[in-house]
mmCIF file of C-alpha atoms and ligand atoms in Angstrom:
data_model
loop_
_atom_site.group_PDB
_atom_site.id
_atom_site.type_symbol
_atom_site.label_atom_id
_atom_site.label_comp_id
_atom_site.label_asym_id
_atom_site.label_seq_id
_atom_site.Cartn_x
_atom_site.Cartn_y
_atom_site.Cartn_z
ATOM 1 C CA TYR A 1 0.000 0.000 0.000
ATOM 2 C CA THR A 2 1.056 3.599 -0.628
ATOM 3 C CA TRP A 3 -0.625 6.079 1.684
ATOM 4 C CA ARG A 4 -0.405 9.774 0.902
ATOM 5 C CA PHE A 5 -0.478 12.092 3.879
ATOM 6 C CA ALA A 6 -0.811 15.850 3.272
ATOM 7 C CA LEU A 7 0.138 18.627 5.683
ATOM 8 C CA GLU A 8 -1.227 22.142 6.111
ATOM 9 C CA GLU A 9 2.207 23.193 7.346
ATOM 10 C CA ILE A 10 5.740 23.305 5.959
ATOM 11 C CA GLN A 11 8.720 21.048 6.687
ATOM 12 C CA GLY A 12 9.926 21.365 10.266
ATOM 13 C CA SER A 13 6.424 22.197 11.600
ATOM 14 C CA VAL A 14 4.424 20.434 14.313
ATOM 15 C CA GLN A 15 2.323 18.671 11.664
ATOM 16 C CA ASP A 16 5.487 17.550 9.880
ATOM 17 C CA ALA A 17 6.902 16.170 13.132
ATOM 18 C CA TYR A 18 3.644 14.254 13.619
ATOM 19 C CA ALA A 19 3.600 12.885 10.085
ATOM 20 C CA GLN A 20 7.247 11.793 10.160
ATOM 21 C CA GLU A 21 6.692 9.872 13.384
ATOM 22 C CA PHE A 22 3.422 8.415 12.054
ATOM 23 C CA LYS A 23 5.266 7.282 8.924
ATOM 24 C CA ARG A 24 8.116 5.740 10.908
ATOM 25 C CA ARG A 25 5.866 3.765 13.240
ATOM 26 C CA VAL A 26 3.328 2.649 10.613
ATOM 27 C CA GLU A 27 5.993 1.500 8.142
ATOM 28 C CA GLU A 28 7.903 -0.372 10.816
ATOM 29 C CA ARG A 29 4.854 -2.155 12.207
ATOM 30 C CA SER A 30 3.362 -3.035 8.858
ATOM 31 C CA GLN A 31 6.693 -4.696 8.012
ATOM 32 C CA GLY A 32 7.008 -3.142 4.611
ATOM 33 C CA ARG A 33 3.392 -3.528 3.500
ATOM 34 C CA VAL A 34 2.732 0.199 3.834
ATOM 35 C CA GLU A 35 4.735 3.131 2.527
ATOM 36 C CA VAL A 36 3.646 6.571 3.792
ATOM 37 C CA GLN A 37 4.410 9.555 1.554
ATOM 38 C CA VAL A 38 4.311 12.904 3.336
ATOM 39 C CA TYR A 39 3.399 16.061 1.379
ATOM 40 C CA PRO A 40 4.256 19.322 3.160
ATOM 41 C CA TYR A 41 2.172 22.473 2.639
ATOM 42 C CA GLY A 42 2.517 23.910 -0.820
ATOM 43 C CA ALA A 43 2.822 20.572 -2.620
ATOM 44 C CA LEU A 44 -0.897 19.904 -3.071
ATOM 45 C CA GLY A 45 -2.918 23.000 -2.170
ATOM 46 C CA THR A 46 -4.641 25.007 0.536
ATOM 47 C CA SER A 47 -6.209 23.413 3.622
ATOM 48 C CA ALA A 48 -9.636 23.453 1.980
ATOM 49 C CA GLN A 49 -8.235 21.757 -1.110
ATOM 50 C CA LEU A 50 -6.493 19.082 0.969
ATOM 51 C CA THR A 51 -9.797 18.185 2.612
ATOM 52 C CA GLU A 52 -11.388 17.783 -0.822
ATOM 53 C CA LEU A 53 -8.519 15.557 -1.939
ATOM 54 C CA VAL A 54 -9.113 13.289 1.062
ATOM 55 C CA GLN A 55 -12.868 13.236 0.435
ATOM 56 C CA ASN A 56 -12.216 12.175 -3.185
ATOM 57 C CA GLN A 57 -9.645 9.611 -2.039
ATOM 58 C CA ALA A 58 -6.955 11.225 -4.198
ATOM 59 C CA ILE A 59 -4.997 11.110 -0.927
ATOM 60 C CA GLN A 60 -5.675 8.969 2.129
ATOM 61 C CA PHE A 61 -4.645 11.141 5.095
ATOM 62 C CA ALA A 62 -4.422 14.858 5.850
ATOM 63 C CA PHE A 63 -4.563 17.380 8.607
ATOM 64 C CA ALA A 64 -7.748 19.432 8.508
ATOM 65 C CA SER A 65 -7.737 22.372 10.898
ATOM 66 C CA PRO A 66 -11.132 23.389 12.262
ATOM 67 C CA GLY A 67 -10.171 26.977 11.411
ATOM 68 C CA HIS A 68 -10.682 25.992 7.776
ATOM 69 C CA LEU A 69 -12.779 22.814 8.043
ATOM 70 C CA GLY A 70 -15.592 24.745 9.730
ATOM 71 C CA ALA A 71 -16.706 25.780 6.267
ATOM 72 C CA VAL A 72 -17.537 22.077 5.630
ATOM 73 C CA ILE A 73 -18.364 20.841 9.172
ATOM 74 C CA PRO A 74 -19.813 23.763 11.181
ATOM 75 C CA GLU A 75 -19.757 21.790 14.465
ATOM 76 C CA VAL A 76 -15.965 21.704 14.468
ATOM 77 C CA GLN A 77 -15.885 25.475 14.896
ATOM 78 C CA VAL A 78 -16.300 24.872 18.621
ATOM 79 C CA PHE A 79 -12.488 25.030 18.629
ATOM 80 C CA SER A 80 -12.578 28.507 17.127
ATOM 81 C CA LEU A 81 -14.512 29.897 20.092
ATOM 82 C CA HIS A 82 -12.488 31.951 22.562
ATOM 83 C CA PHE A 83 -11.986 31.233 26.273
ATOM 84 C CA ILE A 84 -13.332 27.682 26.009
ATOM 85 C CA PHE A 85 -10.157 25.868 27.023
ATOM 86 C CA SER A 86 -8.505 25.605 30.418
ATOM 87 C CA ASP A 87 -5.499 27.771 31.271
ATOM 88 C CA ASN A 88 -3.924 24.493 32.287
ATOM 89 C CA ASN A 89 -2.771 22.976 29.020
ATOM 90 C CA ALA A 90 -2.327 19.501 30.503
ATOM 91 C CA VAL A 91 -6.079 19.560 31.177
ATOM 92 C CA ASN A 92 -6.738 20.440 27.547
ATOM 93 C CA LYS A 93 -4.522 17.618 26.358
ATOM 94 C CA SER A 94 -6.384 14.987 28.368
ATOM 95 C CA VAL A 95 -9.808 16.347 27.414
ATOM 96 C CA LEU A 96 -8.949 16.327 23.715
ATOM 97 C CA ALA A 97 -7.672 12.752 23.888
ATOM 98 C CA ASN A 98 -10.657 11.319 25.795
ATOM 99 C CA SER A 99 -13.628 13.532 24.979
ATOM 100 C CA GLN A 100 -17.098 12.127 24.284
ATOM 101 C CA ALA A 101 -17.957 15.371 22.514
ATOM 102 C CA ILE A 102 -15.179 14.613 20.069
ATOM 103 C CA ASN A 103 -15.173 10.833 19.844
ATOM 104 C CA GLN A 104 -18.903 10.487 19.373
ATOM 105 C CA LEU A 105 -20.611 13.706 18.312
ATOM 106 C CA LEU A 106 -17.877 15.282 16.207
ATOM 107 C CA ALA A 107 -16.681 11.967 14.756
ATOM 108 C CA GLN A 108 -20.236 11.415 13.480
ATOM 109 C CA ALA A 109 -20.259 14.836 11.800
ATOM 110 C CA TYR A 110 -16.951 13.972 10.099
ATOM 111 C CA ALA A 111 -18.270 10.550 9.035
ATOM 112 C CA GLU A 112 -21.192 12.214 7.267
ATOM 113 C CA LYS A 113 -18.601 13.960 5.067
ATOM 114 C CA ASN A 114 -16.801 10.667 4.377
ATOM 115 C CA LEU A 115 -14.001 11.608 6.793
ATOM 116 C CA GLU A 116 -12.663 9.367 9.545
ATOM 117 C CA LEU A 117 -11.682 11.543 12.510
ATOM 118 C CA LEU A 118 -8.520 9.919 13.860
ATOM 119 C CA SER A 119 -7.250 12.492 16.312
ATOM 120 C CA ILE A 120 -7.622 16.052 17.540
ATOM 121 C CA VAL A 121 -4.142 17.498 17.917
ATOM 122 C CA PRO A 122 -3.371 20.664 19.930
ATOM 123 C CA GLU A 123 -0.478 22.750 18.566
ATOM 124 C CA GLY A 124 -0.214 25.489 21.187
ATOM 125 C CA TRP A 125 -1.792 28.789 22.210
ATOM 126 C CA MET A 126 -2.882 31.185 19.498
ATOM 127 C CA VAL A 127 -0.906 34.432 19.641
ATOM 128 C CA TRP A 128 -1.904 37.713 17.980
ATOM 129 C CA THR A 129 0.680 39.501 15.890
ATOM 130 C CA GLY A 130 0.103 43.019 14.623
ATOM 131 C CA ASP A 131 1.320 46.514 13.936
ATOM 132 C CA ARG A 132 0.180 47.461 17.465
ATOM 133 C CA ALA A 133 -0.331 46.020 20.943
ATOM 134 C CA LEU A 134 -3.739 44.344 21.243
ATOM 135 C CA ASN A 135 -4.333 44.441 24.973
ATOM 136 C CA THR A 136 -7.942 45.702 24.891
ATOM 137 C CA PRO A 137 -10.912 44.961 22.632
ATOM 138 C CA GLU A 138 -10.821 48.683 21.741
ATOM 139 C CA ALA A 139 -7.357 48.191 20.220
ATOM 140 C CA PHE A 140 -9.014 45.847 17.707
ATOM 141 C CA LYS A 141 -11.238 48.589 16.329
ATOM 142 C CA ASP A 142 -10.927 48.432 12.522
ATOM 143 C CA PHE A 143 -7.842 46.223 12.887
ATOM 144 C CA LYS A 144 -7.588 44.122 9.727
ATOM 145 C CA ILE A 145 -6.863 40.689 11.096
ATOM 146 C CA ARG A 146 -6.304 37.701 8.842
ATOM 147 C CA THR A 147 -8.254 34.661 9.972
ATOM 148 C CA MET A 148 -8.489 31.126 8.693
ATOM 149 C CA THR A 149 -11.472 30.542 6.429
ATOM 150 C CA SER A 150 -14.152 29.132 8.762
ATOM 151 C CA PRO A 151 -17.095 31.566 8.918
ATOM 152 C CA LEU A 152 -17.257 31.642 12.727
ATOM 153 C CA LEU A 153 -13.769 33.152 12.976
ATOM 154 C CA VAL A 154 -15.028 36.301 11.286
ATOM 155 C CA GLU A 155 -17.664 36.601 14.016
ATOM 156 C CA ALA A 156 -15.109 35.875 16.747
ATOM 157 C CA TYR A 157 -13.100 38.944 15.725
ATOM 158 C CA ARG A 158 -16.062 41.147 14.836
ATOM 159 C CA ALA A 159 -17.034 40.701 18.489
ATOM 160 C CA TYR A 160 -13.902 42.727 19.355
ATOM 161 C CA GLY A 161 -14.668 45.357 16.708
ATOM 162 C CA ALA A 162 -12.032 44.095 14.260
ATOM 163 C CA ASN A 163 -12.264 43.923 10.499
ATOM 164 C CA PRO A 164 -11.496 40.215 9.849
ATOM 165 C CA THR A 165 -10.184 39.020 6.488
ATOM 166 C CA PRO A 166 -10.206 35.251 5.856
ATOM 167 C CA MET A 167 -7.453 33.944 3.578
ATOM 168 C CA PRO A 168 -5.327 30.824 3.010
ATOM 169 C CA TYR A 169 -2.154 30.365 5.039
ATOM 170 C CA SER A 170 0.107 30.739 2.007
ATOM 171 C CA GLU A 171 -1.014 34.340 1.424
ATOM 172 C CA VAL A 172 -0.474 35.664 4.941
ATOM 173 C CA TYR A 173 3.178 36.722 4.733
ATOM 174 C CA SER A 174 2.729 38.811 1.585
ATOM 175 C CA GLY A 175 -0.560 40.190 2.931
ATOM 176 C CA LEU A 176 1.279 41.488 5.991
ATOM 177 C CA GLN A 177 4.229 42.750 4.003
ATOM 178 C CA LEU A 178 2.001 44.671 1.569
ATOM 179 C CA LYS A 179 -0.156 45.875 4.489
ATOM 180 C CA GLN A 180 -3.352 44.419 3.034
ATOM 181 C CA ILE A 181 -3.795 43.104 6.575
ATOM 182 C CA ASP A 182 -2.590 44.583 9.885
ATOM 183 C CA GLY A 183 -2.127 41.316 11.749
ATOM 184 C CA GLN A 184 -2.853 37.620 12.079
ATOM 185 C CA VAL A 185 -3.158 34.911 14.709
ATOM 186 C CA ASN A 186 -1.234 31.625 14.999
ATOM 187 C CA PRO A 187 0.844 29.600 17.455
ATOM 188 C CA ILE A 188 4.415 30.745 18.118
ATOM 189 C CA PHE A 189 6.124 27.985 16.138
ATOM 190 C CA ALA A 190 4.175 29.027 13.032
ATOM 191 C CA ILE A 191 4.876 32.734 13.536
ATOM 192 C CA GLU A 192 8.571 31.815 13.498
ATOM 193 C CA GLU A 193 8.687 29.325 10.627
ATOM 194 C CA MET A 194 6.456 31.430 8.360
ATOM 195 C CA SER A 195 8.557 34.547 9.203
ATOM 196 C CA PHE A 196 5.468 36.556 10.178
ATOM 197 C CA TYR A 197 7.420 38.143 13.036
ATOM 198 C CA GLU A 198 9.703 39.816 10.493
ATOM 199 C CA VAL A 199 6.858 41.995 9.228
ATOM 200 C CA GLN A 200 5.049 42.675 12.538
ATOM 201 C CA SER A 201 5.922 44.928 15.488
ATOM 202 C CA HIS A 202 3.981 43.285 18.353
ATOM 203 C CA MET A 203 3.056 39.844 19.647
ATOM 204 C CA THR A 204 0.150 39.794 22.120
ATOM 205 C CA PHE A 205 -0.425 36.800 24.397
ATOM 206 C CA ALA A 206 -4.043 36.440 25.561
ATOM 207 C CA ARG A 207 -4.424 32.635 25.700
ATOM 208 C CA GLN A 208 -7.840 33.100 24.105
ATOM 209 C CA ALA A 209 -7.681 29.879 22.112
ATOM 210 C CA GLN A 210 -5.610 26.809 21.379
ATOM 211 C CA PHE A 211 -4.605 26.045 17.838
ATOM 212 C CA VAL A 212 -6.154 22.655 17.269
ATOM 213 C CA THR A 213 -6.006 20.518 14.155
ATOM 214 C CA SER A 214 -7.634 17.217 13.230
ATOM 215 C CA LEU A 215 -6.069 14.194 11.601
ATOM 216 C CA VAL A 216 -8.448 12.733 9.046
ATOM 217 C CA ALA A 217 -8.527 9.783 6.652
ATOM 218 C CA ASN A 218 -10.876 9.036 3.805
ATOM 219 C CA LYS A 219 -13.585 7.002 5.497
ATOM 220 C CA THR A 220 -14.301 4.572 2.663
ATOM 221 C CA PHE A 221 -10.578 3.836 2.439
ATOM 222 C CA PHE A 222 -10.229 3.455 6.186
ATOM 223 C CA ASP A 223 -13.271 1.182 6.575
ATOM 224 C CA GLY A 224 -11.959 -0.997 3.746
ATOM 225 C CA LEU A 225 -8.516 -1.566 5.259
ATOM 226 C CA PRO A 226 -7.501 -5.013 6.533
ATOM 227 C CA GLU A 227 -8.182 -5.157 10.243
ATOM 228 C CA ASP A 228 -4.536 -5.377 11.260
ATOM 229 C CA LEU A 229 -3.614 -2.203 9.358
ATOM 230 C CA GLN A 230 -6.573 -0.344 10.829
ATOM 231 C CA LYS A 231 -5.368 -1.436 14.228
ATOM 232 C CA ILE A 232 -1.852 -0.167 13.574
ATOM 233 C CA VAL A 233 -3.182 3.275 12.591
ATOM 234 C CA LYS A 234 -5.341 3.444 15.704
ATOM 235 C CA GLN A 235 -2.471 2.372 17.943
ATOM 236 C CA VAL A 236 -0.082 4.902 16.439
ATOM 237 C CA ARG A 237 -2.515 7.814 16.689
ATOM 238 C CA THR A 238 -3.060 6.951 20.371
ATOM 239 C CA GLU A 239 0.675 6.744 21.056
ATOM 240 C CA LEU A 240 1.294 10.059 19.338
ATOM 241 C CA VAL A 241 -0.956 12.010 21.738
ATOM 242 C CA ASP A 242 1.835 12.383 24.301
ATOM 243 C CA HIS A 243 4.584 12.625 21.742
ATOM 244 C CA ILE A 244 3.092 15.514 19.774
ATOM 245 C CA TYR A 245 2.087 17.367 22.920
ATOM 246 C CA ASP A 246 5.760 17.408 23.951
ATOM 247 C CA VAL A 247 6.853 18.383 20.447
ATOM 248 C CA GLN A 248 4.533 21.399 20.242
ATOM 249 C CA HIS A 249 5.599 22.479 23.716
ATOM 250 C CA ASP A 250 9.298 22.345 22.755
ATOM 251 C CA PHE A 251 8.784 23.988 19.367
ATOM 252 C CA ASN A 252 6.742 26.852 20.809
ATOM 253 C CA GLN A 253 9.290 27.496 23.567
ATOM 254 C CA SER A 254 12.436 27.250 21.493
ATOM 255 C CA ARG A 255 11.071 29.342 18.644
ATOM 256 C CA LEU A 256 9.990 32.102 20.987
ATOM 257 C CA GLN A 257 13.669 32.344 21.898
ATOM 258 C CA LYS A 258 14.594 32.416 18.229
ATOM 259 C CA ILE A 259 12.136 35.242 17.537
ATOM 260 C CA LYS A 260 13.562 37.224 20.454
ATOM 261 C CA GLU A 261 17.112 36.692 19.208
ATOM 262 C CA ASN A 262 16.344 37.612 15.624
ATOM 263 C CA SER A 263 14.061 40.619 16.044
ATOM 264 C CA ASP A 264 13.095 43.440 18.369
ATOM 265 C CA ILE A 265 9.394 42.602 18.194
ATOM 266 C CA LYS A 266 7.560 43.706 21.359
ATOM 267 C CA MET A 267 5.981 41.042 23.567
ATOM 268 C CA VAL A 268 2.692 41.992 25.232
ATOM 269 C CA GLU A 269 1.379 39.683 27.962
ATOM 270 C CA LEU A 270 -2.223 40.375 28.994
ATOM 271 C CA THR A 271 -3.110 40.764 32.654
ATOM 272 C CA GLU A 272 -5.992 38.714 34.043
ATOM 273 C CA ALA A 273 -8.171 41.841 34.044
ATOM 274 C CA GLU A 274 -7.376 42.463 30.379
ATOM 275 C CA ARG A 275 -8.148 38.853 29.516
ATOM 276 C CA GLU A 276 -11.463 39.162 31.344
ATOM 277 C CA ALA A 277 -12.505 42.061 29.079
ATOM 278 C CA PHE A 278 -11.903 39.857 26.027
ATOM 279 C CA ARG A 279 -13.650 36.893 27.598
ATOM 280 C CA LYS A 280 -16.774 38.987 28.219
ATOM 281 C CA ALA A 281 -16.710 40.406 24.705
ATOM 282 C CA SER A 282 -16.404 36.879 23.278
ATOM 283 C CA LEU A 283 -19.373 35.242 25.010
ATOM 284 C CA ASP A 284 -22.106 36.153 22.492
ATOM 285 C CA VAL A 285 -20.187 34.343 19.772
ATOM 286 C CA ARG A 286 -21.199 31.052 21.422
ATOM 287 C CA GLN A 287 -24.774 31.784 20.382
ATOM 288 C CA THR A 288 -23.622 32.438 16.820
ATOM 289 C CA TYR A 289 -21.815 29.101 16.912
ATOM 290 C CA VAL A 290 -25.037 27.336 17.858
ATOM 291 C CA GLU A 291 -26.887 29.135 15.060
ATOM 292 C CA GLN A 292 -24.294 27.887 12.563
ATOM 293 C CA ALA A 293 -23.761 24.402 14.011
ATOM 294 C CA GLY A 294 -27.317 23.543 15.089
ATOM 295 C CA GLN A 295 -28.544 21.075 17.697
ATOM 296 C CA ARG A 296 -25.515 18.814 17.461
ATOM 297 C CA GLY A 297 -23.249 21.847 17.735
ATOM 298 C CA GLN A 298 -25.018 22.887 20.915
ATOM 299 C CA GLU A 299 -24.469 19.394 22.286
ATOM 300 C CA VAL A 300 -20.787 19.423 21.332
ATOM 301 C CA LEU A 301 -20.300 22.775 23.064
ATOM 302 C CA ASN A 302 -22.126 21.799 26.255
ATOM 303 C CA THR A 303 -20.363 18.443 26.475
ATOM 304 C CA LEU A 304 -16.928 19.915 25.848
ATOM 305 C CA LEU A 305 -17.412 22.699 28.423
ATOM 306 C CA ALA A 306 -18.539 20.124 31.011
ATOM 307 C CA GLU A 307 -15.588 17.879 30.209
ATOM 308 C CA ILE A 308 -13.092 20.729 30.594
ATOM 309 C CA LYS A 309 -14.655 21.764 33.877
ATOM 310 C CA ALA A 310 -14.568 18.196 35.224
ATOM 311 C CA ALA A 311 -10.931 17.769 34.172
ATOM 312 C CA GLU A 312 -9.998 21.074 35.859
ATOM 313 C CA THR A 313 -11.661 20.001 39.082
ATOM 314 C CA LYS A 314 -9.810 16.711 38.935
ATOM 315 C CA ALA A 315 -6.464 18.431 38.251
ATOM 316 C CA ALA A 316 -6.989 20.807 41.174
ATOM 317 C CA ALA A 317 -7.758 17.962 43.602
HETATM 318 O O1 6CS B 401 -3.198 29.764 9.847
HETATM 319 C C1 6CS B 401 -3.359 28.754 9.157
HETATM 320 O O2 6CS B 401 -4.103 28.747 8.182
HETATM 321 C C2 6CS B 401 -2.554 27.513 9.491
HETATM 322 N N1 6CS B 401 -1.884 27.632 10.742
HETATM 323 C C3 6CS B 401 -1.270 26.610 11.264
HETATM 324 C C4 6CS B 401 -0.413 26.744 12.451
HETATM 325 N N2 6CS B 401 -1.449 25.378 10.781
HETATM 326 C C5 6CS B 401 -2.306 25.085 9.648
HETATM 327 C C6 6CS B 401 -3.267 26.213 9.345
HETATM 328 O O3 6CS B 401 -3.809 26.071 8.082
#
């Protein structure tokens, strides 16, 4: 078998680290029956196009970030809501790996689009970059922020008074350089490897959201696999939960150092009071999410919030 696995990120990224380890383990355990070919971002198309390629079975595996996939599966936009996750990232990791909201409700929504949801993978806190500090919702007034292409993200930033502009990842650097946009939002490792920090003056840390992606396979392909190969894939994706969590943690830390060494970009850390102002301003967007994602979306949101709360209580005990 040859399995094609497409990334929404370039070589050296968190998704690349995942795919390389996936390839290594799957090839080893299948004892030569499977070869995994990894296609970094740029080789095959935008995130939206990669999802289509998986749906058509032109490729077998891809990452599909909710920030883009929400245009196809509205329920998945729950991850685009702000101030949903715990401040304790270990809590988030365990919720994402064990969640009923994800494993049942969301997996069903994926299945209806002929996608097998294999894993939800956190890649670190989303950080705002811009031509200004963004420590109050007022600072967002008329700020042209690039977002991923899920419709809810536009609403998430309109709630702060911003002027959101959805576009593919590949266009962000030139958009910033040509000042078609004033800023963007991504985890630190991405801000470094895509060189966004070179054309921005401020990074603002609000811990408003985690960057989360999903690993998907074509469902017809996956259901048709011999049982032992299916089992290998499921084993590997379970093993990689801890591995990739450590990788993203390392990448985000080490690349923050790199950004500091290579630029004089200003770092703005929000106070709890400043975060609270954003949290309040973000709450109405949950209603918009339910309008877009319907009954099942409501259920996903309620279940996920309850799961995060329960995991926080457990962690505090
Ligand atoms: O901003 C984006 O569009 C992309 N950001 C990351 C970190 N991964 C994939 C996603 O498409």
